Coordinates of N, CA and C in Angstrom, one line a residue:
M1 N 0.8 -1.2 0.0 CA 0.0 0.0 0.0 C 0.9 1.2 0.0
P2 N 0.7 2.2 -0.9 CA 1.5 3.4 -1.0 C 1.3 4.3 0.2
V3 N 2.4 4.9 0.6 CA 2.3 5.8 1.7 C 2.4 7.2 1.2
E4 N 1.5 8.1 1.5 CA 1.5 9.5 1.1 C 2.2 10.4 2.1
D5 N 3.1 11.2 1.6 CA 3.8 12.1 2.5 C 3.0 13.4 2.4
E6 N 2.4 13.8 3.5 CA 1.6 15.0 3.5 C 2.5 16.3 3.3
S7 N 3.8 16.2 3.7 CA 4.6 17.4 3.6 C 4.9 17.8 2.1
L8 N 4.8 16.8 1.2 CA 5.1 17.1 -0.2 C 4.0 17.9 -0.9
S9 N 2.8 17.8 -0.5 CA 1.7 18.5 -1.2 C 1.3 19.7 -0.3
P10 N 1.0 20.8 -1.0 CA 0.6 22.0 -0.3 C -0.7 21.7 0.5
P11 N -0.9 22.4 1.6 CA -2.1 22.2 2.4 C -3.4 22.6 1.5
A12 N -4.4 21.7 1.6 CA -5.6 21.9 0.9 C -6.4 23.1 1.6
R13 N -6.9 23.9 0.7 CA -7.7 25.0 1.3 C -9.1 24.9 0.6
E14 N -10.0 25.3 1.4 CA -11.4 25.3 0.8 C -11.6 26.2 -0.3
E15 N -12.2 25.7 -1.4 CA -12.4 26.5 -2.6 C -13.6 27.3 -2.4
T16 N -13.5 28.6 -2.6 CA -14.6 29.6 -2.5 C -14.8 30.3 -3.8
V17 N -16.1 30.6 -4.0 CA -16.4 31.3 -5.3 C -16.2 32.8 -5.0
L18 N -15.4 33.4 -5.9 CA -15.0 34.8 -5.8 C -15.9 35.7 -6.7
W19 N -16.3 35.1 -7.8 CA -17.1 35.9 -8.8 C -17.8 34.9 -9.7
S20 N -19.0 35.1 -10.1 CA -19.6 34.3 -11.2 C -20.5 35.3 -12.0
G21 N -20.6 35.0 -13.3 CA -21.4 35.8 -14.2 C -21.4 35.3 -15.6
H22 N -21.9 36.1 -16.5 CA -21.9 35.7 -17.9 C -21.7 37.0 -18.7
S23 N -21.5 36.8 -20.0 CA -21.3 37.9 -20.9 C -22.6 38.7 -21.1
S24 N -22.5 40.0 -21.3 CA -23.6 40.8 -21.6 C -24.1 40.5 -23.1
Q25 N -25.4 40.7 -23.3 CA -25.9 40.6 -24.7 C -25.4 41.7 -25.6
W26 N -24.8 42.8 -25.0 CA -24.2 43.8 -25.8 C -23.1 43.4 -26.7
V27 N -22.5 42.2 -26.3 CA -21.4 41.7 -27.1 C -21.8 41.4 -28.5
H28 N -23.1 41.1 -28.7 CA -23.7 40.8 -30.0 C -24.4 41.9 -30.7
F29 N -24.1 43.1 -30.4 CA -24.9 44.2 -30.9 C -25.0 44.2 -32.4
W30 N -23.9 44.0 -33.1 CA -24.0 44.0 -34.6 C -24.7 42.8 -35.1
W31 N -24.6 41.7 -34.5 CA -25.4 40.5 -34.8 C -26.9 40.8 -34.7
Y32 N -27.3 41.4 -33.6 CA -28.7 41.7 -33.4 C -29.2 42.8 -34.4
F33 N -28.3 43.7 -34.7 CA -28.6 44.8 -35.6 C -28.9 44.2 -37.0
F34 N -28.1 43.2 -37.4 CA -28.3 42.5 -38.7 C -29.6 41.8 -38.7
C35 N -30.0 41.1 -37.6 CA -31.3 40.4 -37.5 C -32.4 41.4 -37.6
V36 N -32.3 42.6 -37.0 CA -33.3 43.6 -37.2 C -33.5 44.0 -38.6
L37 N -32.3 44.2 -39.3 CA -32.4 44.6 -40.7 C -33.1 43.5 -41.6
L38 N -32.8 42.2 -41.3 CA -33.4 41.1 -42.0 C -34.9 41.1 -41.7
A39 N -35.3 41.4 -40.5 CA -36.7 41.4 -40.2 C -37.4 42.6 -40.9
V40 N -36.8 43.7 -40.9 CA -37.4 44.9 -41.6 C -37.5 44.6 -43.1
A41 N -36.5 43.9 -43.7 CA -36.5 43.6 -45.1 C -37.7 42.6 -45.3
A42 N -37.9 41.7 -44.4 CA -39.0 40.7 -44.6 C -40.4 41.4 -44.5
V43 N -40.5 42.4 -43.6 CA -41.8 43.1 -43.5 C -42.0 44.0 -44.7
V44 N -41.0 44.7 -45.2 CA -41.1 45.5 -46.4 C -41.4 44.6 -47.6
G45 N -40.7 43.5 -47.7 CA -41.0 42.5 -48.8 C -42.4 42.0 -48.8
A46 N -43.0 41.9 -47.6 CA -44.4 41.4 -47.5 C -45.4 42.3 -48.2
I47 N -45.0 43.6 -48.3 CA -45.9 44.6 -49.0 C -46.0 44.2 -50.5
F48 N -44.8 43.8 -51.1 CA -44.8 43.5 -52.5 C -45.1 42.0 -52.8
T49 N -45.2 41.1 -51.8 CA -45.4 39.7 -52.1 C -46.7 39.2 -51.4
A50 N -47.6 40.1 -51.1 CA -48.9 39.8 -50.5 C -48.7 39.0 -49.2
G51 N -47.7 39.3 -48.4 CA -47.5 38.7 -47.1 C -46.7 37.4 -47.2
L52 N -46.3 37.0 -48.3 CA -45.5 35.7 -48.4 C -44.1 35.8 -47.8
S53 N -43.5 37.0 -47.8 CA -42.2 37.1 -47.3 C -42.2 37.2 -45.8
L54 N -43.4 37.3 -45.2 CA -43.4 37.3 -43.7 C -42.9 36.0 -43.1
V55 N -42.9 34.9 -43.9 CA -42.3 33.7 -43.5 C -40.8 33.9 -43.2
G56 N -40.2 34.8 -44.0 CA -38.8 35.2 -43.8 C -38.5 35.8 -42.4
L57 N -39.5 36.2 -41.7 CA -39.3 36.7 -40.3 C -38.8 35.6 -39.4
I58 N -39.1 34.4 -39.7 CA -38.7 33.2 -38.9 C -37.1 33.2 -38.8
I59 N -36.4 33.4 -39.9 CA -35.0 33.3 -39.9 C -34.3 34.3 -38.9
P60 N -34.6 35.6 -39.0 CA -33.9 36.5 -38.0 C -34.3 36.2 -36.6
L61 N -35.6 35.8 -36.4 CA -36.0 35.5 -35.0 C -35.3 34.3 -34.4
V62 N -35.1 33.3 -35.3 CA -34.4 32.1 -34.8 C -32.9 32.4 -34.6
M63 N -32.3 33.2 -35.5 CA -30.9 33.6 -35.3 C -30.8 34.4 -34.0
W64 N -31.7 35.4 -33.8 CA -31.6 36.2 -32.6 C -31.7 35.3 -31.4
G65 N -32.7 34.5 -31.4 CA -33.0 33.6 -30.2 C -31.9 32.7 -29.9
L66 N -31.3 32.1 -30.9 CA -30.2 31.1 -30.6 C -29.0 31.9 -30.1
R67 N -28.7 33.0 -30.6 CA -27.5 33.8 -30.1 C -27.7 34.3 -28.7
W68 N -28.9 34.7 -28.4 CA -29.3 35.1 -27.1 C -29.1 34.0 -26.1
W69 N -29.7 32.8 -26.5 CA -29.7 31.6 -25.6 C -28.2 31.1 -25.4
M70 N -27.4 31.1 -26.4 CA -26.0 30.7 -26.3 C -25.3 31.6 -25.3
T71 N -25.5 32.9 -25.4 CA -24.8 33.8 -24.5 C -25.3 33.7 -23.1
R72 N -26.6 33.5 -23.0 CA -27.2 33.3 -21.6 C -26.7 32.0 -20.9
T73 N -26.5 31.0 -21.7 CA -26.1 29.7 -21.1 C -24.6 29.5 -20.9
T74 N -23.8 30.5 -21.3 CA -22.4 30.5 -21.1 C -22.1 31.2 -19.8
K75 N -21.6 30.4 -18.8 CA -21.4 31.0 -17.5 C -20.0 30.9 -17.1
Y76 N -19.5 31.8 -16.4 CA -18.1 31.8 -15.9 C -18.2 31.9 -14.3
E77 N -17.2 31.1 -13.7 CA -17.2 31.1 -12.3 C -15.7 31.1 -11.9
L78 N -15.3 32.2 -11.1 CA -13.9 32.3 -10.6 C -13.9 31.9 -9.2
T79 N -13.2 30.9 -8.9 CA -13.0 30.4 -7.5 C -11.6 30.8 -7.0
S80 N -11.3 30.4 -5.8 CA -10.0 30.7 -5.3 C -8.9 29.8 -5.9
Q81 N -9.4 28.7 -6.6 CA -8.4 27.8 -7.2 C -8.5 27.7 -8.7
R82 N -9.6 28.0 -9.3 CA -9.8 27.8 -10.8 C -10.8 28.7 -11.4
L83 N -10.8 28.7 -12.7 CA -11.8 29.4 -13.5 C -12.6 28.4 -14.3
R84 N -13.9 28.4 -14.1 CA -14.8 27.4 -14.8 C -15.6 28.2 -15.8
R85 N -15.7 27.5 -17.0 CA -16.6 28.0 -18.1 C -17.5 26.9 -18.5
T86 N -18.8 27.2 -18.3 CA -19.8 26.2 -18.7 C -20.6 26.8 -19.8
S87 N -20.7 26.0 -20.9 CA -21.4 26.5 -22.1 C -22.2 25.4 -22.8
G88 N -23.1 25.8 -23.6 CA -23.9 24.9 -24.4 C -25.3 25.0 -24.1
I89 N -26.1 24.7 -25.2 CA -27.6 24.8 -25.0 C -28.1 23.4 -24.8
L90 N -27.9 22.4 -25.7 CA -28.3 21.1 -25.5 C -27.2 20.2 -24.9
N91 N -26.0 20.3 -25.4 CA -24.9 19.6 -24.9 C -24.1 20.6 -24.1
R92 N -23.8 20.3 -22.9 CA -23.1 21.2 -22.0 C -21.6 20.8 -22.0
T93 N -20.8 21.8 -21.9 CA -19.3 21.7 -21.9 C -18.8 22.4 -20.7
L94 N -17.9 21.8 -19.9 CA -17.3 22.4 -18.7 C -15.8 22.4 -19.0
D95 N -15.2 23.6 -18.9 CA -13.8 23.8 -19.1 C -13.3 24.5 -17.9
E96 N -12.3 23.8 -17.3 CA -11.7 24.4 -16.1 C -10.2 24.8 -16.3
L97 N -9.8 25.9 -15.7 CA -8.5 26.4 -15.8 C -7.9 26.6 -14.4
E98 N -6.9 25.9 -14.1 CA -6.2 26.0 -12.8 C -5.6 27.4 -12.7
L99 N -5.8 28.2 -11.7 CA -5.4 29.6 -11.7 C -3.8 29.7 -11.7
Y100 N -3.1 28.7 -11.1 CA -1.7 28.9 -11.1 C -1.1 28.8 -12.6
R101 N -1.9 28.4 -13.6 CA -1.5 28.4 -15.0 C -1.6 29.7 -15.7
V102 N -2.3 30.7 -15.1 CA -2.5 32.0 -15.7 C -1.1 32.7 -15.7
K103 N -0.7 33.1 -16.9 CA 0.5 33.9 -17.0 C 0.3 35.4 -17.1
D104 N -0.7 35.8 -17.8 CA -1.0 37.2 -18.0 C -2.5 37.4 -18.2
Y105 N -2.9 38.6 -17.9 CA -4.3 39.0 -18.0 C -4.4 40.5 -18.4
S106 N -5.4 40.8 -19.2 CA -5.5 42.1 -19.7 C -7.0 42.4 -19.9
V107 N -7.4 43.7 -19.8 CA -8.7 44.1 -20.0 C -8.8 45.1 -21.1
E108 N -9.7 44.9 -22.0 CA -10.0 45.7 -23.2 C -11.4 46.3 -23.0
M109 N -11.5 47.6 -23.1 CA -12.8 48.3 -23.0 C -13.1 49.2 -24.2
P110 N -13.6 48.6 -25.3 CA -13.9 49.5 -26.4 C -15.0 50.5 -26.0
L111 N -15.1 51.6 -26.8 CA -16.0 52.7 -26.5 C -17.4 52.2 -26.3
M112 N -17.9 51.4 -27.2 CA -19.3 50.9 -27.1 C -19.6 50.2 -25.7
M113 N -18.6 49.4 -25.3 CA -18.7 48.7 -24.1 C -18.5 49.6 -22.9
R114 N -17.6 50.5 -23.0 CA -17.4 51.4 -21.9 C -18.6 52.2 -21.5
I115 N -19.4 52.6 -22.5 CA -20.6 53.3 -22.3 C -21.6 52.6 -21.3
F116 N -21.5 51.2 -21.4 CA -22.4 50.4 -20.6 C -21.7 49.8 -19.4
G117 N -20.4 50.2 -19.2 CA -19.7 49.7 -18.0 C -19.2 48.2 -18.2
L118 N -18.9 47.9 -19.5 CA -18.5 46.5 -19.8 C -17.1 46.5 -20.2
G119 N -16.5 45.3 -20.2 CA -15.1 45.1 -20.7 C -14.8 43.7 -21.0
N120 N -13.8 43.4 -21.8 CA -13.4 42.1 -22.2 C -12.1 41.7 -21.3
L121 N -12.2 40.6 -20.7 CA -11.0 40.1 -19.9 C -10.4 39.0 -20.7
R122 N -9.1 39.1 -20.9 CA -8.3 38.1 -21.7 C -7.2 37.5 -20.8
L123 N -7.1 36.2 -20.7 CA -6.1 35.5 -20.0 C -5.2 34.7 -20.9
V124 N -3.9 34.9 -20.7 CA -2.9 34.1 -21.4 C -2.4 33.0 -20.4
T125 N -2.5 31.8 -20.8 CA -2.2 30.7 -19.8 C -1.2 29.7 -20.4
S126 N -0.7 28.9 -19.5 CA 0.2 27.8 -19.9 C -0.6 26.5 -20.1
D127 N -1.9 26.6 -20.1 CA -2.8 25.4 -20.3 C -2.7 24.9 -21.7
A128 N -2.6 23.6 -21.9 CA -2.5 23.1 -23.3 C -3.8 23.2 -24.1
T129 N -4.9 23.0 -23.4 CA -6.2 23.0 -24.2 C -6.7 24.4 -24.4
T130 N -6.4 25.3 -23.5 CA -6.9 26.7 -23.7 C -5.8 27.7 -23.3
P131 N -4.9 27.9 -24.3 CA -3.8 28.9 -24.1 C -4.3 30.3 -23.9
V132 N -5.4 30.7 -24.5 CA -6.0 32.0 -24.4 C -7.4 31.8 -24.0
V133 N -7.8 32.5 -22.9 CA -9.2 32.5 -22.4 C -9.8 33.9 -22.5
D134 N -10.9 34.1 -23.3 CA -11.5 35.4 -23.4 C -12.8 35.3 -22.6
I135 N -13.1 36.3 -21.8 CA -14.4 36.5 -21.1 C -14.9 37.8 -21.7
P136 N -15.8 37.7 -22.7 CA -16.2 39.0 -23.3 C -17.3 39.7 -22.6
A137 N -17.3 41.0 -22.7 CA -18.4 41.9 -22.2 C -19.0 41.6 -20.8
I138 N -18.1 41.7 -19.8 CA -18.5 41.4 -18.5 C -18.6 42.8 -17.7
Q139 N -19.6 42.8 -16.8 CA -19.7 44.0 -16.0 C -18.6 44.1 -15.0
G140 N -18.0 45.2 -14.8 CA -16.9 45.4 -13.8 C -15.7 44.6 -14.1
A141 N -15.2 44.6 -15.4 CA -14.1 43.8 -15.8 C -12.8 44.2 -15.0
M142 N -12.6 45.4 -14.7 CA -11.4 45.8 -13.9 C -11.4 45.2 -12.5
D143 N -12.6 45.1 -11.9 CA -12.7 44.5 -10.5 C -12.5 43.0 -10.6
V144 N -13.0 42.4 -11.7 CA -12.8 40.9 -11.8 C -11.3 40.7 -12.1
R145 N -10.7 41.5 -12.9 CA -9.2 41.3 -13.1 C -8.4 41.4 -11.8
E146 N -8.8 42.3 -11.0 CA -8.1 42.5 -9.7 C -8.3 41.3 -8.8
L147 N -9.6 40.8 -8.8 CA -9.9 39.5 -8.0 C -9.1 38.4 -8.6
L148 N -9.0 38.3 -9.9 CA -8.2 37.2 -10.6 C -6.8 37.3 -10.2
R149 N -6.2 38.5 -10.3 CA -4.8 38.7 -10.0 C -4.5 38.3 -8.6
T150 N -5.3 38.7 -7.6 CA -5.0 38.3 -6.2 C -5.1 36.7 -6.1
A151 N -6.2 36.1 -6.7 CA -6.3 34.7 -6.6 C -5.2 33.9 -7.2
V152 N -4.7 34.4 -8.4 CA -3.6 33.7 -9.1 C -2.4 33.8 -8.2
Q153 N -2.1 34.9 -7.6 CA -0.9 35.0 -6.8 C -1.0 34.1 -5.6
A154 N -2.2 34.1 -4.9 CA -2.4 33.2 -3.8 C -2.2 31.7 -4.1
E155 N -2.8 31.4 -5.3 CA -2.7 30.0 -5.7 C -1.3 29.6 -6.1
R156 N -0.6 30.5 -6.7 CA 0.9 30.2 -7.0 C 1.7 30.0 -5.7
D157 N 1.4 30.9 -4.7 CA 2.1 30.7 -3.5 C 1.7 29.4 -2.8
R158 N 0.5 29.1 -2.8 CA 0.0 27.8 -2.1 C 0.6 26.6 -2.8
K159 N 0.7 26.6 -4.1 CA 1.3 25.5 -4.8 C 2.8 25.6 -5.0
R160 N 3.4 26.7 -4.6 CA 4.8 26.9 -4.7 C 5.2 26.9 -6.2
V161 N 4.5 27.5 -7.0 CA 4.7 27.5 -8.5 C 5.2 28.9 -8.9
R162 N 6.3 28.9 -9.7 CA 6.9 30.2 -10.2 C 7.0 30.0 -11.7
E163 N 6.9 31.1 -12.4 CA 7.0 31.1 -13.8 C 8.5 31.4 -14.2
L164 N 8.9 30.6 -15.2 CA 10.3 30.7 -15.6 C 10.3 31.0 -17.1
D165 N 10.8 32.2 -17.5 CA 10.9 32.6 -18.9 C 12.3 32.3 -19.4
V166 N 12.3 31.4 -20.4 CA 13.7 31.1 -21.0 C 13.9 31.8 -22.2
D167 N 13.0 32.5 -22.8 CA 13.2 33.3 -24.0 C 13.6 34.7 -23.6
G168 N 14.5 35.2 -24.5 CA 14.8 36.6 -24.3 C 13.8 37.5 -24.8
P169 N 14.0 38.8 -24.7 CA 13.0 39.8 -25.2 C 12.6 39.6 -26.7
G170 N 13.6 39.1 -27.5 CA 13.3 38.9 -28.9 C 12.6 37.6 -29.2
G171 N 12.4 36.8 -28.2 CA 11.7 35.5 -28.4 C 12.6 34.3 -28.6
S172 N 13.9 34.6 -28.5 CA 14.9 33.5 -28.7 C 16.0 33.6 -27.7
I173 N 16.6 32.5 -27.4 CA 17.7 32.6 -26.4 C 19.0 33.1 -27.1
P174 N 19.7 34.1 -26.6 CA 20.8 34.7 -27.2 C 22.0 33.8 -27.3

């Protein structure tokens, strides 16, 4: 029977939820705008086709509904140890990123999003399956970034993980 040495592994700490949320529907503004244009075209076309093109209203309504539902069912949860992303309408997918793997984070706040207090959070990681994680159009992106930064540092300290860059500033070893 194998013997586990407790001193080799860092002490387990209870995982707590620091933030949870989902992207704002504003992230799809242009998509929704296009759907409105299609709907207007279908209504205008109905004038010339005796109402036949009103059937064309189904397409933009379905497009709008699916995009809204996809955004609504994609949820993010930041805990003290990992970032979880759950997505999917019929088939659900769970992607987890251990926080000690986060190498860099940035916030982008385009004008349209800044008007509504939204921002995009981007994480660069050392994770093989998700080297870049984007959390688009979230409320309070700067606050979430600060929560993330604190949690990443705490998790690195707990696991005794440090980042080692072997490339020089030009991307290669001199």
